[in-house]
Coordinates of C-alpha atoms in Angstrom, one line a residue:
Chain A
M187 CA 95.8 190.9 230.5
P188 CA 98.1 189.3 233.1
H189 CA 96.9 192.0 235.5
L190 CA 93.4 190.5 235.5
N191 CA 94.7 187.1 236.4
E192 CA 96.6 188.5 239.3
L193 CA 93.7 190.6 240.5
D194 CA 91.4 187.7 240.2
E195 CA 93.7 185.4 242.2
Q196 CA 94.5 188.0 244.9
Y197 CA 91.1 189.4 245.6
R198 CA 88.6 186.7 244.6
D199 CA 88.2 185.5 248.2
K200 CA 87.9 189.0 249.5
G201 CA 84.9 189.9 247.3
L202 CA 86.2 190.8 243.9
T203 CA 84.9 189.2 240.6
V204 CA 86.8 189.9 237.4
L205 CA 84.7 189.8 234.3
A206 CA 86.0 190.5 230.8
L207 CA 83.4 191.3 228.1
T208 CA 83.8 191.3 224.4
S209 CA 81.4 191.9 221.5
E210 CA 83.6 189.9 219.1
G211 CA 83.0 186.4 217.8
A212 CA 83.5 183.3 220.0
K213 CA 86.0 181.4 217.8
R214 CA 88.8 184.0 217.7
T215 CA 88.0 185.1 221.3
E216 CA 88.4 181.6 222.6
A217 CA 91.7 181.1 220.8
W218 CA 92.9 184.4 222.1
I219 CA 91.8 183.6 225.7
E220 CA 93.7 180.3 225.6
A221 CA 96.8 181.9 224.0
K222 CA 97.0 184.6 226.7
G223 CA 96.4 182.1 229.5
A224 CA 93.5 184.0 230.9
K225 CA 91.9 182.3 233.9
F226 CA 89.3 184.9 234.8
A227 CA 85.6 184.9 233.8
Y228 CA 84.7 186.2 230.4
A229 CA 81.5 186.5 228.4
Y230 CA 80.0 188.0 225.3
D231 CA 78.3 191.4 225.5
R232 CA 75.3 190.8 223.3
G233 CA 73.1 193.4 225.1
G234 CA 75.2 196.4 224.1
L235 CA 76.4 197.2 227.6
A236 CA 79.6 198.8 226.2
K237 CA 77.4 201.1 224.1
Q238 CA 75.1 202.0 227.0
L239 CA 78.2 202.8 229.1
G240 CA 79.5 205.1 226.4
V241 CA 82.6 203.0 225.7
R242 CA 84.5 204.6 222.7
G243 CA 87.7 202.7 222.8
I244 CA 89.0 199.3 224.0
P245 CA 90.2 198.3 226.4
A246 CA 88.0 200.1 229.0
S247 CA 87.3 199.2 232.6
F248 CA 84.5 199.8 235.0
L249 CA 84.5 198.9 238.7
V250 CA 81.0 198.2 240.0
G251 CA 80.3 198.3 243.7
P252 CA 78.3 195.6 245.7
D253 CA 75.2 197.7 245.4
G254 CA 75.4 197.9 241.6
K255 CA 76.7 201.4 241.4
I256 CA 79.7 202.3 239.2
V257 CA 82.5 203.5 241.5
W258 CA 85.3 203.9 238.9
Q259 CA 85.8 203.9 235.2
G260 CA 88.9 204.3 233.0
H261 CA 91.7 202.6 231.2
P262 CA 92.7 199.2 232.7
S263 CA 96.1 200.5 233.5
G264 CA 94.4 202.6 236.2
V265 CA 93.2 199.5 238.1
N266 CA 95.6 198.9 241.0
D267 CA 95.6 197.4 244.5
A268 CA 94.7 200.7 246.2
L269 CA 91.6 201.1 244.0
V270 CA 90.4 197.6 244.5
T271 CA 90.9 197.5 248.3
K272 CA 89.3 200.9 248.6
H273 CA 86.0 199.5 247.3
L274 CA 86.0 196.0 248.7
E275 CA 84.3 197.0 251.9
G276 CA 80.8 195.5 252.0
A277 CA 81.4 193.1 249.1
L278 CA 80.2 189.5 249.5
T279 CA 83.1 187.2 250.2
K280 CA 80.6 184.3 249.6
P281 CA 79.1 185.0 246.1
L282 CA 75.4 184.3 245.5
Y283 CA 76.2 181.2 243.5
E284 CA 77.7 179.6 246.7
W285 CA 74.6 180.3 248.8
D286 CA 73.2 176.9 249.8
G287 CA 70.7 175.5 252.3
A288 CA 68.4 178.2 253.7
A289 CA 70.4 180.9 252.0
K290 CA 69.2 179.6 248.7
K291 CA 65.7 180.8 249.5
I292 CA 67.1 184.3 250.1
K293 CA 69.0 184.2 246.9
S294 CA 66.0 183.0 244.9
A295 CA 63.7 185.8 246.2
F296 CA 66.5 188.4 245.8
L297 CA 67.2 187.6 242.2
D298 CA 63.4 187.6 241.5
G299 CA 63.2 191.1 242.9
Q300 CA 61.1 189.9 245.8
F301 CA 63.0 192.1 248.3
G302 CA 60.4 191.8 251.1
K303 CA 60.5 188.0 250.9
A304 CA 64.4 188.0 250.7
L305 CA 64.7 190.1 253.8
A306 CA 62.2 188.0 255.7
E307 CA 64.1 184.9 254.8
A308 CA 67.4 186.6 255.8
A309 CA 65.9 187.6 259.2
K310 CA 64.8 184.0 259.8
L311 CA 68.2 182.6 258.9
A312 CA 69.9 185.2 261.1
E313 CA 68.2 183.6 264.1
K314 CA 70.5 180.6 263.8
D315 CA 73.3 181.6 261.4
P316 CA 75.2 184.9 261.3
F317 CA 75.3 184.6 257.6
G318 CA 71.7 185.6 257.5
E319 CA 72.7 189.0 258.7
E320 CA 75.3 189.5 256.0
A321 CA 72.7 188.3 253.4
G322 CA 70.1 190.7 254.7
R323 CA 72.7 193.5 254.7
I324 CA 73.5 193.0 251.0
V325 CA 69.8 192.8 250.0
R326 CA 69.1 196.1 251.9
Q327 CA 72.1 197.7 250.3
V328 CA 71.1 196.7 246.8
L329 CA 67.5 197.8 247.4
E330 CA 68.5 201.2 248.7
S331 CA 70.8 201.7 245.8
R332 CA 68.1 200.9 243.3
V333 CA 65.5 203.1 244.9
A334 CA 68.0 206.0 245.2
S335 CA 68.9 205.7 241.6
L336 CA 65.2 205.9 240.5
E337 CA 64.8 209.0 242.7
A338 CA 67.9 210.5 241.1
A339 CA 66.6 209.6 237.6
I340 CA 63.4 211.6 238.0
E341 CA 65.3 214.5 239.5
K342 CA 67.6 214.7 236.5
G343 CA 64.7 214.3 234.1
D344 CA 65.1 210.7 233.0
V345 CA 61.4 210.1 233.6
L346 CA 61.1 207.0 231.5
T347 CA 63.8 205.2 233.6
A348 CA 62.2 206.4 236.8
Y349 CA 58.7 205.3 235.8
E350 CA 59.5 201.9 234.3
G351 CA 62.0 201.1 237.1
S352 CA 59.6 202.1 239.8
K353 CA 56.8 200.0 238.4
A354 CA 59.0 196.9 238.2
L355 CA 60.6 197.4 241.6
A356 CA 57.4 198.1 243.4
K357 CA 56.1 194.6 242.8
G358 CA 58.6 193.1 245.3
L359 CA 58.4 195.7 248.0
K360 CA 55.1 194.9 249.8
G361 CA 55.3 196.0 253.4
L362 CA 58.7 197.6 253.1
P363 CA 59.2 201.3 253.7
E364 CA 60.8 201.5 250.3
Q365 CA 57.4 200.7 248.7
E366 CA 56.1 204.2 249.6
R367 CA 59.2 205.9 248.1
V368 CA 58.9 204.0 244.9
E369 CA 55.1 204.4 244.6
A370 CA 55.6 208.1 245.2
I371 CA 57.7 208.3 242.0
T372 CA 55.0 206.7 239.8
K373 CA 52.3 208.8 241.4
R374 CA 54.2 212.0 240.8
I375 CA 54.7 211.1 237.1
S376 CA 51.1 210.1 236.7
K377 CA 49.9 213.4 238.0
D378 CA 52.4 215.7 236.3
K379 CA 51.5 216.6 232.7
E380 CA 55.0 217.9 231.9
L381 CA 56.7 214.8 233.3
R382 CA 54.4 212.6 231.2
A383 CA 55.2 214.6 228.1
Q384 CA 58.9 214.2 228.7
M385 CA 58.4 210.4 229.1
K386 CA 56.4 210.3 225.9
A387 CA 59.3 212.1 224.1
Q388 CA 61.8 209.5 225.5
E389 CA 59.5 206.7 224.2
K390 CA 59.4 208.4 220.8
V391 CA 63.2 208.5 220.7
L392 CA 63.4 204.8 221.3
K393 CA 60.8 204.2 218.6
I394 CA 62.6 206.4 216.0
T395 CA 65.9 204.7 216.7
A396 CA 64.7 201.1 217.2
E397 CA 66.4 199.9 214.0
T398 CA 70.1 200.5 213.3
P399 CA 70.3 202.2 209.9
R400 CA 72.2 200.4 207.1
R401 CA 72.1 203.2 204.6
K402 CA 72.9 206.9 204.7
K403 CA 69.3 207.6 203.7
E404 CA 68.0 205.8 206.8
C405 CA 70.4 207.8 209.0
D406 CA 69.0 211.0 207.4
A407 CA 65.4 209.9 208.1
Q408 CA 66.1 209.1 211.7
M409 CA 68.1 212.4 212.2
D410 CA 65.2 214.4 210.6
A411 CA 62.7 212.8 212.9
L412 CA 64.8 213.4 215.9
K413 CA 65.5 217.0 215.0
K414 CA 61.7 217.6 214.8
L415 CA 61.3 216.0 218.1
L416 CA 64.0 218.2 219.7
K417 CA 62.1 221.4 219.1
G418 CA 61.3 223.0 222.5
K419 CA 63.2 220.4 224.4
E420 CA 66.7 221.8 224.2
G421 CA 68.4 221.8 227.6
T422 CA 66.2 219.0 229.0
F423 CA 67.3 215.5 229.7
V424 CA 65.4 214.1 226.7
G425 CA 66.9 216.9 224.6
G426 CA 70.3 215.7 225.6
Q427 CA 69.4 212.2 224.7
I428 CA 68.1 213.4 221.3
E429 CA 71.3 215.4 220.6
A430 CA 73.5 212.4 221.5
K431 CA 71.5 210.1 219.2
V432 CA 71.8 212.6 216.3
L433 CA 75.5 212.8 216.8
E434 CA 75.7 209.0 216.9
L435 CA 73.8 208.8 213.6
F436 CA 75.9 211.5 212.0
Q437 CA 79.0 209.5 212.8
L438 CA 77.4 206.2 211.6
K439 CA 76.4 207.9 208.3
S440 CA 80.0 208.9 207.7
R441 CA 81.1 205.2 208.1
L442 CA 78.4 203.8 205.7
Q443 CA 79.3 203.3 202.1
F444 CA 75.8 203.9 200.6
Chain B
M225 CA 72.7 224.3 219.2
L226 CA 72.7 220.9 217.6
T227 CA 73.9 222.2 214.3
S228 CA 76.7 224.1 215.9
L229 CA 77.7 221.0 217.9
L230 CA 78.0 219.0 214.7
L231 CA 79.8 221.8 212.8
S232 CA 82.3 222.4 215.5
A233 CA 83.0 218.7 215.7
L234 CA 83.8 218.7 212.0
A235 CA 85.8 221.9 212.1
V236 CA 88.2 220.7 214.7
T237 CA 89.2 217.5 213.1
G238 CA 87.7 217.4 209.7
Q239 CA 86.1 214.2 210.9
P240 CA 83.0 213.6 212.9
V241 CA 84.3 213.1 216.4
A242 CA 82.9 210.8 219.0
P243 CA 81.3 212.6 221.9
L244 CA 83.2 212.2 225.2
A245 CA 82.1 209.1 226.9
A246 CA 79.6 210.1 229.6
D247 CA 80.9 209.8 233.1
K248 CA 79.0 206.9 234.6
V249 CA 80.6 207.0 238.0
G250 CA 77.9 207.2 240.6
T251 CA 75.2 205.7 238.4
Q252 CA 73.6 202.3 238.6
L253 CA 75.0 199.7 236.1
P254 CA 72.4 199.2 233.4
V255 CA 70.8 195.7 233.0
V256 CA 73.5 193.4 231.8
E257 CA 72.7 190.9 229.0
I258 CA 75.6 188.6 228.4
E259 CA 76.1 185.2 226.7
G260 CA 78.4 182.4 227.1
L261 CA 79.7 183.2 230.6
T262 CA 82.8 181.0 230.9
Q263 CA 85.5 180.3 233.5
S264 CA 83.0 181.2 236.2
P265 CA 80.9 179.2 238.7
A266 CA 78.2 181.8 238.2
S267 CA 75.4 181.0 235.7
S268 CA 74.4 184.6 235.1
F269 CA 75.6 188.1 235.7
E270 CA 72.9 188.5 238.4
E271 CA 74.7 185.9 240.5
L272 CA 77.5 188.4 240.8
T273 CA 75.3 190.8 242.7
G274 CA 76.8 191.9 246.0
R275 CA 80.4 191.4 244.7
L276 CA 82.8 194.1 243.7
V277 CA 82.9 193.5 239.9
L278 CA 85.7 194.6 237.7
I279 CA 84.4 194.7 234.1
E280 CA 87.0 195.0 231.4
F281 CA 85.8 195.4 227.8
F282 CA 88.3 193.8 225.5
A283 CA 88.8 192.3 222.0
Y284 CA 91.1 189.7 220.6
W285 CA 92.7 192.2 218.1

């Protein structure tokens, strides 16, 4: 991992944050970090981010842009200066945790999802400090990215993500033009029987697979329930989710002893 | 279609194969829940918002 130390040192002040994540235990990880002389930030992936990103082998790297969108993924050997500098544009050189004074109000509202309030505070700050403009720019960029991703979600059939995301995001958008876009998503879903049925099926998938099976019998039970749910949904987004889950359970079953 | 997917996975390797990792480029990073953020002035992943973040999944072994 020396490359991570180098990247961290070289690009930290230009907007890059290096973050290593592991799902292993702390004791051995801490010992390893010390032995390797790692100076970059690291943490424990307890929320299953690796699984959500479809990571099948370690090490694996993802480059996430300032707006929260994944801009590159691959083996760490693929991360080089050209890749990093290509995506540094627009990244905050002053991270949120260094925002002080009036900028703290912007940060607080921003992290709370109160985008309207954050932008108002940024505009106020911009009257006396150019940093207010940069802060406002980042808030706008992140907001646009989140709205666009919800619009993309509903177009590809991920109705549940679109619905829940829109409901959550709408709360902090009062008076902003994005409010209408986000409310249009929830309105569309509420009025469309087919979209609501797809969302219901997605909720059912989550319910069926809520507990990780510990026995082959439990894998079978979940697979059977999912296969029943799949009928008539082949080729849809939720159909793809069901098929992926069944494959996952099939592989898990092969690894279980009983 | 599902059965044939499983059967072909078995046929090729004799072992159930992992599906190809979905290409996530262009998608929004999911909500990140991490613990024990160390060697960082940030107190949470959210405080890294607005930065270009290089995430590397690793293990001590």
